[in-house]
Short mmCIF file of C-alpha atoms in Angstrom, two decimals:
data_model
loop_
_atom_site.label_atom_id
_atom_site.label_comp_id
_atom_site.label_asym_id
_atom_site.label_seq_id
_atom_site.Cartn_x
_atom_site.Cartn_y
_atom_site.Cartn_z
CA UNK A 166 -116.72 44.20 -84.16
CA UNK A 167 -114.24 42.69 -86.77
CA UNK A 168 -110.80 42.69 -86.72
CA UNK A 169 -110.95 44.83 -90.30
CA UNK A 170 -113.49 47.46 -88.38
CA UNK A 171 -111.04 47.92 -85.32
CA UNK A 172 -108.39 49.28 -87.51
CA UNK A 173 -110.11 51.66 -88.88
CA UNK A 174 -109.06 55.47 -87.80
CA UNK A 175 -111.51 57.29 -89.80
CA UNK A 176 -115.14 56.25 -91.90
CA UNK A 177 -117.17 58.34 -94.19
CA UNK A 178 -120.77 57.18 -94.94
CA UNK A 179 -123.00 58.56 -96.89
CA UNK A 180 -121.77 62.42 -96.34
CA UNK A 181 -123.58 65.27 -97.07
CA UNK A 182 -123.12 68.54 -96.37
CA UNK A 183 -124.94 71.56 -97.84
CA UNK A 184 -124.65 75.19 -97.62
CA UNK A 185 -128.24 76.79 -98.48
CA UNK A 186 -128.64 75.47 -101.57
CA UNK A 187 -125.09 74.57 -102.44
CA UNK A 188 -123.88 71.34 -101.79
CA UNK A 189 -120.57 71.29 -100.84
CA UNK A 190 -120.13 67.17 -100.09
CA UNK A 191 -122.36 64.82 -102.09
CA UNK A 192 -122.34 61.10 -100.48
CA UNK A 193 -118.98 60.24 -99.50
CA UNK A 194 -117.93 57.34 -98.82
CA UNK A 195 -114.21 56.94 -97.55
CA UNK A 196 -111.89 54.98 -95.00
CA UNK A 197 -109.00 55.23 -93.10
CA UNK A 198 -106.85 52.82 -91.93
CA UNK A 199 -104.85 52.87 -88.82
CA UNK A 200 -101.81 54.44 -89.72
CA UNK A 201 -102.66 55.14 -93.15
CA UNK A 202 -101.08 58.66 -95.00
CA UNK A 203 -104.20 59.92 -97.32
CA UNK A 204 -103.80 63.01 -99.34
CA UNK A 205 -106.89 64.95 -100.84
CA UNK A 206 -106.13 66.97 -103.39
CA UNK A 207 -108.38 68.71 -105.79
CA UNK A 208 -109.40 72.06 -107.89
CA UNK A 209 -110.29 74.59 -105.72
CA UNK A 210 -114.10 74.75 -104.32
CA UNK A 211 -114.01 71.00 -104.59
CA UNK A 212 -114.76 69.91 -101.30
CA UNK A 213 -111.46 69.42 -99.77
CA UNK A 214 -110.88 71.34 -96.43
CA UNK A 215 -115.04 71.33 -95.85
CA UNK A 216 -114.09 66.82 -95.89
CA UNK A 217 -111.55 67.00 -93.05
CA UNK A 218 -113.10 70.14 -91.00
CA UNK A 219 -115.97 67.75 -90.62
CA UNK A 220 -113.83 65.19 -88.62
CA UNK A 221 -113.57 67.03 -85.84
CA UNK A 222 -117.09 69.27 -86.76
CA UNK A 223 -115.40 72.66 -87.36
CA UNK A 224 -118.10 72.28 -90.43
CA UNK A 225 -121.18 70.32 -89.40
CA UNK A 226 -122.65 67.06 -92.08
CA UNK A 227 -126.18 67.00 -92.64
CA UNK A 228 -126.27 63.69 -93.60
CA UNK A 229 -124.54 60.72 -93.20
CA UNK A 230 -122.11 59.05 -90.40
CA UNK A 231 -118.54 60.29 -89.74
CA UNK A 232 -117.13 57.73 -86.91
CA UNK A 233 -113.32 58.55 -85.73
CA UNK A 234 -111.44 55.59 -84.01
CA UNK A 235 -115.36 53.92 -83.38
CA UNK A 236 -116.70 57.33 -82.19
CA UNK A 237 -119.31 58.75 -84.36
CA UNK A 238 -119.29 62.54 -84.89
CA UNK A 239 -122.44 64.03 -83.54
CA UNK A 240 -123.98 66.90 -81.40
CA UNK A 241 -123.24 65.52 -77.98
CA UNK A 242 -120.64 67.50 -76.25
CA UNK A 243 -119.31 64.38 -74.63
CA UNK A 244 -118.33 62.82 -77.87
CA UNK A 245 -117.56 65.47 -79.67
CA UNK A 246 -114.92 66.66 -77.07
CA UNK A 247 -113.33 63.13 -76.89
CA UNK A 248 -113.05 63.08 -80.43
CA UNK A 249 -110.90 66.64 -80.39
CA UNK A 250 -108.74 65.59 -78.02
CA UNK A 251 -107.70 62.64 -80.25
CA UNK A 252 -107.16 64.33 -83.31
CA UNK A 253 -104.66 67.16 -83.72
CA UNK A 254 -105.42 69.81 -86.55
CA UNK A 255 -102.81 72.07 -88.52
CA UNK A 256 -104.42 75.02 -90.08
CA UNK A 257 -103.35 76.93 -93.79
CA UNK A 258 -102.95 79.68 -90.38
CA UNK A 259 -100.87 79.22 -87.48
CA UNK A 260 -103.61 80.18 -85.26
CA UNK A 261 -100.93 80.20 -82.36
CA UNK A 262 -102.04 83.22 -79.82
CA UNK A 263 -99.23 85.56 -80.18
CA UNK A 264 -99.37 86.95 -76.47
CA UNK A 265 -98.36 83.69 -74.99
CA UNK A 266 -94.81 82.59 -75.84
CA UNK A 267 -94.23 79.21 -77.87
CA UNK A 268 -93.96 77.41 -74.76
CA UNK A 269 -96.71 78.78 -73.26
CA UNK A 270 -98.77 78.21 -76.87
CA UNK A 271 -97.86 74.09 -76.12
CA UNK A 272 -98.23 73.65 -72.77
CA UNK A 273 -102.20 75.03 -72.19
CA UNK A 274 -104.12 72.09 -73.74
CA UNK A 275 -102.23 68.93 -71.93
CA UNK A 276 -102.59 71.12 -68.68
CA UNK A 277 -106.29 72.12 -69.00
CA UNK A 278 -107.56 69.08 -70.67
CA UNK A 279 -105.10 66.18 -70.05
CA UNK A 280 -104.19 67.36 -66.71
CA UNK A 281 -100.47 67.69 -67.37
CA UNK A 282 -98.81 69.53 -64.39
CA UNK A 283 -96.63 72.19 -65.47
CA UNK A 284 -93.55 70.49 -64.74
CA UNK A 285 -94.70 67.40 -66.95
CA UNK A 286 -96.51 69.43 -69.98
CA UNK A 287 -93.46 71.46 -70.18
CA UNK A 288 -91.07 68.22 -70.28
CA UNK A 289 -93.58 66.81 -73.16
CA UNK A 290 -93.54 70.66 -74.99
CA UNK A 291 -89.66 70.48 -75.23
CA UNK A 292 -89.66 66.61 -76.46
CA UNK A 293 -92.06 67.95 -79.45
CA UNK A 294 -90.07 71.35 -80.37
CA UNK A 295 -86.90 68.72 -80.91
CA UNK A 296 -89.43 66.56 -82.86
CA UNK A 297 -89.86 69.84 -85.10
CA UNK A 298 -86.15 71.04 -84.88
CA UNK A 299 -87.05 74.22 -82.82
CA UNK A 300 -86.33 73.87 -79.69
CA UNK A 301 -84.45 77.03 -79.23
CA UNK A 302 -87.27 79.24 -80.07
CA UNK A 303 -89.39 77.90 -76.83
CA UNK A 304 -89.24 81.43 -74.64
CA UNK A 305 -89.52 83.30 -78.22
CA UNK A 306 -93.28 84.95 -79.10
CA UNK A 307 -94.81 83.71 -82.36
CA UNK A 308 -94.07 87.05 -83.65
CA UNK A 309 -90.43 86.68 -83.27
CA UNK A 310 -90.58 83.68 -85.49
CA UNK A 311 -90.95 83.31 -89.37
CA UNK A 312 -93.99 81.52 -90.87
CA UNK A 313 -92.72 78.43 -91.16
CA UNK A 314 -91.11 78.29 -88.01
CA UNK A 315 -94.69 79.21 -86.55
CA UNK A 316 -96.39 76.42 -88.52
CA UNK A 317 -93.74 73.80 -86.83
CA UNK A 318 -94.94 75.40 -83.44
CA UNK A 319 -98.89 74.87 -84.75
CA UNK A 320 -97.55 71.18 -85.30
CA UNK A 321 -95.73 70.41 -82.45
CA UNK A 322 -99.00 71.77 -80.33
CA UNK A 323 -100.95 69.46 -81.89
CA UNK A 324 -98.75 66.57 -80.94
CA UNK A 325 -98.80 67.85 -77.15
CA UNK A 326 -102.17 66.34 -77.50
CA UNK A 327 -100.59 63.03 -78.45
CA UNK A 328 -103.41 62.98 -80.91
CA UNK A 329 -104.26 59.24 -82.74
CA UNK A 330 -104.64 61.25 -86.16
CA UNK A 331 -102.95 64.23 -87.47
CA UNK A 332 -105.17 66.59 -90.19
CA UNK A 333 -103.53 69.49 -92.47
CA UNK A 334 -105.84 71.54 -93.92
CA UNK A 335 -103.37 72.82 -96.84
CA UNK A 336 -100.68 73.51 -93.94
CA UNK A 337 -97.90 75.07 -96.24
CA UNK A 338 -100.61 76.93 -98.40
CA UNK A 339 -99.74 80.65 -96.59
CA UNK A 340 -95.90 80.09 -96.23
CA UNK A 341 -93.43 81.34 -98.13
CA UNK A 342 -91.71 78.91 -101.27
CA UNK A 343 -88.19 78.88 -98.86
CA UNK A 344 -90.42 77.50 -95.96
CA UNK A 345 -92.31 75.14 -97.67
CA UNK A 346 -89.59 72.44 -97.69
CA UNK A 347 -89.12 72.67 -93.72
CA UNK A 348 -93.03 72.23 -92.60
CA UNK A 349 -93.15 69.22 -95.41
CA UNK A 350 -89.85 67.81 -93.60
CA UNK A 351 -91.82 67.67 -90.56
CA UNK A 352 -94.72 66.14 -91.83
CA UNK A 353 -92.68 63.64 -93.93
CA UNK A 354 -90.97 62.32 -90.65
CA UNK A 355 -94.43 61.88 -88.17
CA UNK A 356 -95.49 59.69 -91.89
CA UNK A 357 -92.11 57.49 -91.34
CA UNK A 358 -93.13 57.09 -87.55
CA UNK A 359 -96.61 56.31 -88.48
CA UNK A 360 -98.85 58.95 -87.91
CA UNK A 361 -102.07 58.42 -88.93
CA UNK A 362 -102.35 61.53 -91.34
CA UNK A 363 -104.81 63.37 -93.77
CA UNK A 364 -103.41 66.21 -95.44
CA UNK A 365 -105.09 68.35 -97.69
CA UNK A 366 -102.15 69.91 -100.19
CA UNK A 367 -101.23 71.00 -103.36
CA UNK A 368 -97.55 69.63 -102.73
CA UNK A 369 -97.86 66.96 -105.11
CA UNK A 370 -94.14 65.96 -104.63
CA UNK A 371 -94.97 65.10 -101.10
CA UNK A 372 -98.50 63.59 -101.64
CA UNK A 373 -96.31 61.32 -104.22
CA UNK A 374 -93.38 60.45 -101.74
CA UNK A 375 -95.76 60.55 -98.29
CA UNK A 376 -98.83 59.12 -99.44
CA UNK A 377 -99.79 55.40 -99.06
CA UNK A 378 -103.29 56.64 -101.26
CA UNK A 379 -104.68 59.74 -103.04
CA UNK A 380 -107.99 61.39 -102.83
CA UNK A 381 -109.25 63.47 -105.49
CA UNK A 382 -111.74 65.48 -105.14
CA UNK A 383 -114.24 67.32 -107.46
CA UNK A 384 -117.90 69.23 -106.99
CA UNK A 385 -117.75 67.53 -103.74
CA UNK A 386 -117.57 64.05 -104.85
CA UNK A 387 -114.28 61.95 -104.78
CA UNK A 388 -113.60 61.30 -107.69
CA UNK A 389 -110.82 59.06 -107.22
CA UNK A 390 -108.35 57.11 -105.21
CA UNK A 391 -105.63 55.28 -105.89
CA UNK A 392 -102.31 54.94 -104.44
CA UNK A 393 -99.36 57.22 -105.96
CA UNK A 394 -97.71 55.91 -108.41
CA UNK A 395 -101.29 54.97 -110.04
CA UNK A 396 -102.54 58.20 -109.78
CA UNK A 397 -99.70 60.17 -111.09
CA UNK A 398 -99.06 57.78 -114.27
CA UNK A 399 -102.43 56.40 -115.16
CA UNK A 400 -105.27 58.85 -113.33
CA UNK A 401 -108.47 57.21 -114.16
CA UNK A 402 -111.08 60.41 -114.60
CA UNK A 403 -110.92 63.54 -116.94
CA UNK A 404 -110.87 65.87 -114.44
CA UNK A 405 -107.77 64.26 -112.67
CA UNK A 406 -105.83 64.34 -115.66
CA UNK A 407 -106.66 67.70 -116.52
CA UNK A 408 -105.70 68.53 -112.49
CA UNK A 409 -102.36 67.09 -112.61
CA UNK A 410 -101.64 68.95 -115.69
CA UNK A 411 -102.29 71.57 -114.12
CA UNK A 412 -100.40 71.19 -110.87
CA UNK A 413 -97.06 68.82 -112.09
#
């Protein structure tokens, strides 16, 4: 294996993915670095969230290779399971389980699948709710909290997990406008401490300050990539242009 292959988080080859007749990715073909910020973005129906729900299978490729940190992505339960426990997922819902408290919500993976004791998974929880500025909310239920505040919890579980790569699947997408700005703080601070990240969003002020390259995405092709300041000032296909019209 080359040094170039070894730091490489994430490959798409050759993706497919249909739904009965519709065919929702058509032959991508995409890398990501170690410690690379990617942003998909993208009309709606494009592809997007079916792309990075297949890195950890939560939607299932029909064709093709997806290989995460030199791990490809198929049925075997052995693989597939080392492959979740790597890589930490924010939903557009908090998916928290509201009859466990936040602490309680953080704790349960490192204990039943790293082996934390309590003692040390509770130690790691509390280090992460400071990461996300909420440490005070730990004993609260996510009911007690507002949406944004819950997302922050959603985040800071995944990081329990220490994962190697962070995905948002449009993460800010059911919050409201005030809360928007305090989940994208978040996520703008694990970019500055190098989080491997890829974020599906239709922030396009953070995909232009966060990202170190742009995906767009149409009829399950991408389209294009090309770092920010590119894609913003000169985007290369139709359909781009007529998306950031849209969106900026």
């Amino acid at each position: 294996m080359n040094d170039t292959r070894r730091d490489l988080m994430l490959e798409f080859r050759g993706v497919h993915t249909w739904y009965g007749e519709y065919h929702a990715l058509d032959d991508i073909n995409f890398e990501v670095a170690r410690g690379e910020r990617i942003v998909i973005c993208g009309p709606s129906g494009s592809g997007k969230s079916t792309l990075i729900r297949c890195v950890n299978r939560l939607e299932k490729h029909q064709q093709g290779q997806v290989i995460v940190d030199g791990i490809e992505l198929t049925s075997s339960t052995q693989d597939l399971a080392k492959i979740r426990s790597e890589v930490g997922m924010v939903f557009q819902q908090f998916n928290l389980f509201p009859h466990l408290s936040v602490m309680d919500n953080l704790i349960l993976a490192p204990m039943w699948i790293r082996k934390l004791s309590r003692h040390d998974a509770t130690e790691l929880a509390m280090h992460f709710l400071e990461r996300v500025r909420i440490p005070e909310h730990a004993h609260k239920y996510p009911g007690q909290l507002s949406g944004g505040q819950q997302q922050r919890v959603a985040i800071a579980r995944a990081l329990c997990m220490k994962p190697r790569l962070m995905l948002f699947d449009e993460p800010t997408s059911a919050l409201d406008p005030e809360m928007i700005k305090e989940v994208l703080d978040v996520m703008t601070g694990l970019a500055r401490d190098g989080m491997t990240m890829l974020c599906v969003t239709h922030e396009m002020g953070f995909a232009r300050t966060v990202a170190d390259r742009i995906a767009f995405m149409d009829a399950g092709k991408i389209a294009e990539v090309a770092p920010p300041e590119e894609f913003f000032t000169r985007p290369r296909c139709a359909r781009a242009q007529a998306f950031l019209q849209q969106v900026t």
